[in-house]
Coordinates of C-alpha atoms (C1' of nucleotides) in Angstrom, one line a residue:
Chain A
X1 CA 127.1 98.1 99.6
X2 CA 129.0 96.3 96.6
X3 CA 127.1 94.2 94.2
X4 CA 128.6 90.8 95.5
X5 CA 127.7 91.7 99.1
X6 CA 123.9 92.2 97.7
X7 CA 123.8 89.5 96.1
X8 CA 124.9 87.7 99.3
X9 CA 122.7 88.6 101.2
X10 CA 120.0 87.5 99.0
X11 CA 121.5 84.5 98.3
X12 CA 122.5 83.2 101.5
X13 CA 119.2 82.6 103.4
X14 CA 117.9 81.0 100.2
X15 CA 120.9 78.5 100.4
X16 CA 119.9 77.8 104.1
X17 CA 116.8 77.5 103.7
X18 CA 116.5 75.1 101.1
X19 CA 119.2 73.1 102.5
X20 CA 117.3 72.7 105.5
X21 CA 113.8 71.7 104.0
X22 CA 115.6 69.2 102.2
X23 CA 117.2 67.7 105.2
X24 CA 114.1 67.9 107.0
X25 CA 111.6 66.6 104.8
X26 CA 113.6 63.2 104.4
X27 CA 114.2 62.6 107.7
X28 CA 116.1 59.4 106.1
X29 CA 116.2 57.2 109.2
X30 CA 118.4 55.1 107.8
X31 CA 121.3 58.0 107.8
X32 CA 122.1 60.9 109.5
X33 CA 123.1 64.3 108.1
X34 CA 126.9 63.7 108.7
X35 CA 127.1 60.2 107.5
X36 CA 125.4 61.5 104.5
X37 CA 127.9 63.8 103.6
X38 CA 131.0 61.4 104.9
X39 CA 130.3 58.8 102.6
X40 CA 128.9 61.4 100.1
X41 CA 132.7 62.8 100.6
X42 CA 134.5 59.4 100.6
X43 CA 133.1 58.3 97.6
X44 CA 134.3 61.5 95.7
X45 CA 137.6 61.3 97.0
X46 CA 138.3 57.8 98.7
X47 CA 140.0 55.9 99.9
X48 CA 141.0 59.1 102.5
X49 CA 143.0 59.2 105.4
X50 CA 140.9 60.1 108.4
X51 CA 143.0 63.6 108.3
X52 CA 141.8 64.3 105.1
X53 CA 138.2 63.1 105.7
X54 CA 138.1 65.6 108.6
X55 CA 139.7 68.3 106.3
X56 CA 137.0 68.4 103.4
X57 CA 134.1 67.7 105.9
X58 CA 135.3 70.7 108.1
X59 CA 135.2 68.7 111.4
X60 CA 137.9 67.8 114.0
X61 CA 139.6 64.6 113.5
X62 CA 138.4 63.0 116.6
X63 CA 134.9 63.6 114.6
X64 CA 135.5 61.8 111.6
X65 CA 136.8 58.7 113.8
X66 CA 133.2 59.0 115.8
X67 CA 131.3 59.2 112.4
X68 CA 133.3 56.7 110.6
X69 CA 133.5 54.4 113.4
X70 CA 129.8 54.4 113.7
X71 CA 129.7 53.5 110.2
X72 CA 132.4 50.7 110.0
X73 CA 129.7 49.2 113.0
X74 CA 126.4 49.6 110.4
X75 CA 129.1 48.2 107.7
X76 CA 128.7 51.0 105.5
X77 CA 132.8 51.9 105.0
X78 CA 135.8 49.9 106.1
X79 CA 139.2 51.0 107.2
X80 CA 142.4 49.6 106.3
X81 CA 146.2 50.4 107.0
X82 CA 147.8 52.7 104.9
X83 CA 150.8 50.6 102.9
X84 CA 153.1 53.7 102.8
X85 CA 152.7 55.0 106.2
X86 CA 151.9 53.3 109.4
X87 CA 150.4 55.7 111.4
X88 CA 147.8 56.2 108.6
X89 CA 144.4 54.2 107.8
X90 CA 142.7 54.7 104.5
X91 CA 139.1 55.0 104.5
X92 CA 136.5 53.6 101.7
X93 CA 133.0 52.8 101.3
X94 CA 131.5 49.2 101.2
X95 CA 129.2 48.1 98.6
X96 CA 126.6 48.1 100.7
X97 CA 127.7 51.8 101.6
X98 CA 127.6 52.9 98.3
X99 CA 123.9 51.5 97.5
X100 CA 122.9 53.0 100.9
X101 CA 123.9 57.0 99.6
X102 CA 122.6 56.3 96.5
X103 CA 119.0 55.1 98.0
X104 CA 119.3 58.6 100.7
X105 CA 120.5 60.4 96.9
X106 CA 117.2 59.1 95.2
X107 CA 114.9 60.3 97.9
X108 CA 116.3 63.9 98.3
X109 CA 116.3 64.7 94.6
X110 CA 113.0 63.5 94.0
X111 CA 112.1 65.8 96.8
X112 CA 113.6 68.6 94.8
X113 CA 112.2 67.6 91.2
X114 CA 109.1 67.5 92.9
X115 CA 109.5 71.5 93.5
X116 CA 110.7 72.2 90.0
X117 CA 108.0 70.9 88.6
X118 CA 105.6 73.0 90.0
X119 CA 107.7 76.4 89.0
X120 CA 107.6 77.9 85.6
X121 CA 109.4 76.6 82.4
X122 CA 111.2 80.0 82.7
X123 CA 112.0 79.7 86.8
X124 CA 113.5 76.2 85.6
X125 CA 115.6 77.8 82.7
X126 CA 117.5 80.2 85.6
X127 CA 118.1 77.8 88.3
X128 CA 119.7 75.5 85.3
X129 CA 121.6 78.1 84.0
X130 CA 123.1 78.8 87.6
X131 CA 124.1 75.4 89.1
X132 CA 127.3 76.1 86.6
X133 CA 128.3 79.1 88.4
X134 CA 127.5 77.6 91.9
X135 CA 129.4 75.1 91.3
X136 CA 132.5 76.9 90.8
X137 CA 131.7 79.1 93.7
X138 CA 132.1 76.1 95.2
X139 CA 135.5 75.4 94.0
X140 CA 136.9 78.1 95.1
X141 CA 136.1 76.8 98.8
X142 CA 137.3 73.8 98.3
X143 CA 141.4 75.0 97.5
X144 CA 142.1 77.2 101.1
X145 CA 142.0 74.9 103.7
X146 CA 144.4 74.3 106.0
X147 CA 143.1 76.4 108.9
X148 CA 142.0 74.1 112.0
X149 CA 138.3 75.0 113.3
X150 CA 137.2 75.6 116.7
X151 CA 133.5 76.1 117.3
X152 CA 130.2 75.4 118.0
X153 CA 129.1 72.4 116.1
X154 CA 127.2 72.5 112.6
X155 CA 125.2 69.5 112.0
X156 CA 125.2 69.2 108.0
X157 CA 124.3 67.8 105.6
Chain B
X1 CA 115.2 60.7 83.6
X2 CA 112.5 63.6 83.8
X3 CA 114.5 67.2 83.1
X4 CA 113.2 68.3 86.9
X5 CA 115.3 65.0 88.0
X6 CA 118.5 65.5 85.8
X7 CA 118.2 68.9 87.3
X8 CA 117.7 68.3 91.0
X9 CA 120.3 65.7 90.6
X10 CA 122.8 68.6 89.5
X11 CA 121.4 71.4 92.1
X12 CA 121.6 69.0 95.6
X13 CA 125.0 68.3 96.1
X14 CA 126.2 71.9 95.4
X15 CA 123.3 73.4 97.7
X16 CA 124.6 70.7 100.5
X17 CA 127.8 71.4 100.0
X18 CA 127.5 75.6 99.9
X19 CA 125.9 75.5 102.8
X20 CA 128.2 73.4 104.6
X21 CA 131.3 75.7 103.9
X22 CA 129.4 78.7 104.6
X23 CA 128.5 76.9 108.1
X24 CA 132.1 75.8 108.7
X25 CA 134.0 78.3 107.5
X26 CA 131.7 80.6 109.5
X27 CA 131.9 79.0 112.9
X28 CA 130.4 81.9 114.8
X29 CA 131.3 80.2 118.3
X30 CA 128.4 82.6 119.1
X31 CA 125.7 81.0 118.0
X32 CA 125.2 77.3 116.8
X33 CA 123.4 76.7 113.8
X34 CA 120.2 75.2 115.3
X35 CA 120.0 78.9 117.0
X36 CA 121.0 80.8 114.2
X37 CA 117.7 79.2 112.1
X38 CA 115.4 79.4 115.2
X39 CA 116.1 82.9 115.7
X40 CA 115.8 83.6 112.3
X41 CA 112.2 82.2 112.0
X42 CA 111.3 84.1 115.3
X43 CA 112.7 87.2 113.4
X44 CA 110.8 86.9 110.5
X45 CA 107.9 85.0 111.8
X46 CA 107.3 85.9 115.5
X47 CA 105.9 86.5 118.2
X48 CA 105.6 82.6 117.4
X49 CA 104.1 79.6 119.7
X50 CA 106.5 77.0 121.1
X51 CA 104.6 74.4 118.2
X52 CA 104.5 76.7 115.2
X53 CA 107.9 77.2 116.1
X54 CA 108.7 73.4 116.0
X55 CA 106.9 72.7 112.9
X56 CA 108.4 75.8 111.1
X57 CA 112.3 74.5 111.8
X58 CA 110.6 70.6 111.3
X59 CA 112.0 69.9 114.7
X60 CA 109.6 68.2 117.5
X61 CA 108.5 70.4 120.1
X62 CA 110.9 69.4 122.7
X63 CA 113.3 70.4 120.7
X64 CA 112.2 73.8 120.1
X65 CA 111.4 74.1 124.3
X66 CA 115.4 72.6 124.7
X67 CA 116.5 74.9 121.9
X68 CA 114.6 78.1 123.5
X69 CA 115.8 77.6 127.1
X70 CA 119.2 78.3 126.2
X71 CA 118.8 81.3 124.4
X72 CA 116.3 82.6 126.7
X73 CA 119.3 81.9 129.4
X74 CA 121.8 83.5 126.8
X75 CA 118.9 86.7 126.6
X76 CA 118.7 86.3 123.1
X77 CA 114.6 85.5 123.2
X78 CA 111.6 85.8 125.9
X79 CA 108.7 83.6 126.2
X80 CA 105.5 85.3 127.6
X81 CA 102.1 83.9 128.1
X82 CA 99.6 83.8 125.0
X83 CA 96.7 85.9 126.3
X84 CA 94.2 84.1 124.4
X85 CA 95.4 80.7 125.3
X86 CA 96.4 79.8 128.9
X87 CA 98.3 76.5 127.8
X88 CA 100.2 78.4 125.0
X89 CA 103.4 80.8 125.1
X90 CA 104.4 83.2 122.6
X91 CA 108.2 83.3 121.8
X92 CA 110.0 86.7 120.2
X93 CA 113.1 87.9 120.3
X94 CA 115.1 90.5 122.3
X95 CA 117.0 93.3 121.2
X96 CA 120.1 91.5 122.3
X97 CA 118.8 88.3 120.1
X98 CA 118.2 90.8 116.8
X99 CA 121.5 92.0 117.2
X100 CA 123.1 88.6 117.4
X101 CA 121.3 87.4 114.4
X102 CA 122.8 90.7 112.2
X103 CA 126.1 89.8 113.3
X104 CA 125.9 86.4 112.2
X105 CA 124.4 87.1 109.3
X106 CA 126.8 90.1 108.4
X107 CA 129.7 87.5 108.8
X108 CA 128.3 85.2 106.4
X109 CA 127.3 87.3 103.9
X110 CA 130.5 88.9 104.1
X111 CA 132.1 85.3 103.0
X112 CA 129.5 84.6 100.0
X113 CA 131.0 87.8 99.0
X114 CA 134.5 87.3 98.9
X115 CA 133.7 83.8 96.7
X116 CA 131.3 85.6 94.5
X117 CA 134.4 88.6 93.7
X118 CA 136.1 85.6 92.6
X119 CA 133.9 84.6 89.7
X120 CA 133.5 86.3 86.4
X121 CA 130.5 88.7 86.3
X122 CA 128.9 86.3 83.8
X123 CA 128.8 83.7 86.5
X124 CA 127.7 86.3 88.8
X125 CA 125.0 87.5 86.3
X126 CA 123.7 83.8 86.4
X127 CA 123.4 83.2 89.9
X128 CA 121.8 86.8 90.4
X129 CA 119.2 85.6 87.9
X130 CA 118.5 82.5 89.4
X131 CA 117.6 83.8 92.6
X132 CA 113.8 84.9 92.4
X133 CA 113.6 80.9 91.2
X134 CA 115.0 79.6 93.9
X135 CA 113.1 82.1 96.5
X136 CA 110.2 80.5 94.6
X137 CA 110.7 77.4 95.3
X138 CA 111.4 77.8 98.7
X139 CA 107.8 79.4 99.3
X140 CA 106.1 76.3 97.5
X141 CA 107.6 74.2 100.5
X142 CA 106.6 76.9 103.0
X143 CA 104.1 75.6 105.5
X144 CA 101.2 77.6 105.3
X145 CA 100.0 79.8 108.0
X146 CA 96.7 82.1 108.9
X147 CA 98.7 84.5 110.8
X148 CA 99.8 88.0 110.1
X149 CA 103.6 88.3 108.7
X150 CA 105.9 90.5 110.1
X151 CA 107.6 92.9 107.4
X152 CA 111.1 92.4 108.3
X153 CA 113.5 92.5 105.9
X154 CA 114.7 88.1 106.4
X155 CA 118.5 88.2 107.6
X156 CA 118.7 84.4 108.1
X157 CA 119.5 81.9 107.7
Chain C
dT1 C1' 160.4 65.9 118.0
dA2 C1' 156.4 65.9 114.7
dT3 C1' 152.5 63.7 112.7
dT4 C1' 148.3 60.4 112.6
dG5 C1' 144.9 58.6 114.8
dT6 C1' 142.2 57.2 119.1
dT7 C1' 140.4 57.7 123.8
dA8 C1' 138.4 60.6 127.4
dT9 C1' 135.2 64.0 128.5
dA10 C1' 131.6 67.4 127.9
dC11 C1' 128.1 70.1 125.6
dT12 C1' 124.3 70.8 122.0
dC13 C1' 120.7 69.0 119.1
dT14 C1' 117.6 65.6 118.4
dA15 C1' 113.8 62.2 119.3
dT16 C1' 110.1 59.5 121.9
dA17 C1' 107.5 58.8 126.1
dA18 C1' 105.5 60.4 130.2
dC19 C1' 103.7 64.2 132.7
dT20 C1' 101.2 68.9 133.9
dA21 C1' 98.0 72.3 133.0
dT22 C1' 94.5 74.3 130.4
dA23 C1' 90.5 74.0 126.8
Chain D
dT1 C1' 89.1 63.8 126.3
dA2 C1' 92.2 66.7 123.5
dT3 C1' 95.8 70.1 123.1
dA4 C1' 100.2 73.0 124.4
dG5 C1' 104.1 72.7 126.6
dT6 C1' 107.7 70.7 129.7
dT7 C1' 110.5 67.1 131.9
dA8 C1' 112.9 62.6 131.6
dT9 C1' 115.9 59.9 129.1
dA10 C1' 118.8 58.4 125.4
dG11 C1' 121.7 58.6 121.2
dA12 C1' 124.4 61.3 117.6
dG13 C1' 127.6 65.0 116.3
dT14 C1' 130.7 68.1 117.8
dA15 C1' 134.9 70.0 120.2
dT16 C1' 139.3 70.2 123.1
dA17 C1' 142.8 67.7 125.7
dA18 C1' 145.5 63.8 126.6
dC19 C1' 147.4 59.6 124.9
dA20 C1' 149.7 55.9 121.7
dA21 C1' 152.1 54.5 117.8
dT22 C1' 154.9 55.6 113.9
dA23 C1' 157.9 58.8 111.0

DNA sequence: TATTGTTATACTCTATAACTATA
DNA sequence: TATAGTTATAGAGTATAACAATA
């Protein structure tokens, strides 16, 4: 087994696994999972076109008009045309949007500090030292896309 | 800002947002994520009751019945009575379910992989050292249990 | 004709409330 | 009466297929 594929595999329920205690802990009744990440997504890279919101949150397009719809309703984005195309809308968060992600934000990393705290100085030296790394591992998702999906749903976040 | 905050602040997004490309880009049409984790507790945890289960995934227990139905319909778990409890059942998986689980598994791993190749081996280095920390962390939120573990090696996820 | 987005439909995951059976 | 689990019901997220409007 290569050295990448070990470390993997070690890796890779840890991800999960903390992901998911996250997300559970905070229920955060005030937004779901997917609108998390929408409007976490949005304001990164907003305003989007709905195509491109579907593309970077890996969900059909017909999706991302449910989630964003749903959102438009709480007042948490807004749509408008696209000037240079007509077909196209351009999505972007509200201000009320934007405080909303950062309160869900403030919860969920609190959550985490809350962990750190009780590890070693040492434990918190190596986790520092990786986010760098992570991060780029992230990158690296981020450029092949292209490829429509078909499957079984995920429920993120 | 405390240094735990700054860092959690730094770690949650990228943990999200790994784990939601590993999910999509991983749609394993044969098994949804709520039944990937699930089986993945039964694997490392069971023979587990319907309410451990629930409280281990932080689902509610109608969840965890809805969630069990199907696979037992799919063959991938079996439910039999707990012989020291007449209201209780005891949920573990079959040979059919282990084998799914690997699969799935095997396929994500196989993706971490193929990002991690793609990093310099310093990068690489750092991640494989934060790892241990992270596991750590993970066990502080574990929910803690008076029962007797199973050795098997976690493939979950 | 091709692309962007929405509508129609169906399935899974999720929760709360009400119910059954056992302790 | 309390606990373990299931059934009933409802809402969100997801997908594919079919449609409308614009390029």
């Amino acid at each position: 087994m290569s050295r990448e594929l070990e470390l993997a595999t070690a890796l890779r329920p840890v991800l999960l696994r903390l992901n998911n205690a996250v997300r559970r802990q905070v229920p955060s009744a005030e937004l779901t999972a997917a609108q998390c990440t929408a409007l976490a997504t949005v304001l990164d890279h907003g305003p989007l076109r709905m195509g491109e919101l579907a593309e970077r949150e890996r969900v059909s397009m017909p999706t991302a008009t449910s989630v964003i719809c749903r959102m438009e309703k709480l007042g948490l984005v807004q749509r408008r045309p696209d000037p240079g195309d007509g077909r196209a809308v351009l999505v972007e968060l509200t201000r009320s949007g934007r405080k909303r992600l950062e309160e869900v934000a403030t919860q969920r990393n609190a959550l985490i500090a809350g962990l750190l705290t009780r590890l070693d100085a040492s434990q918190r030296d190596a986790i520092a030292a990786a986010v760098p790394a992570l991060t780029a591992m992230l990158a690296l998702d981020q450029v092949p896309r292209a490829e429509p999906m078909r499957t079984t749903g995920s429920t993120t976040g």
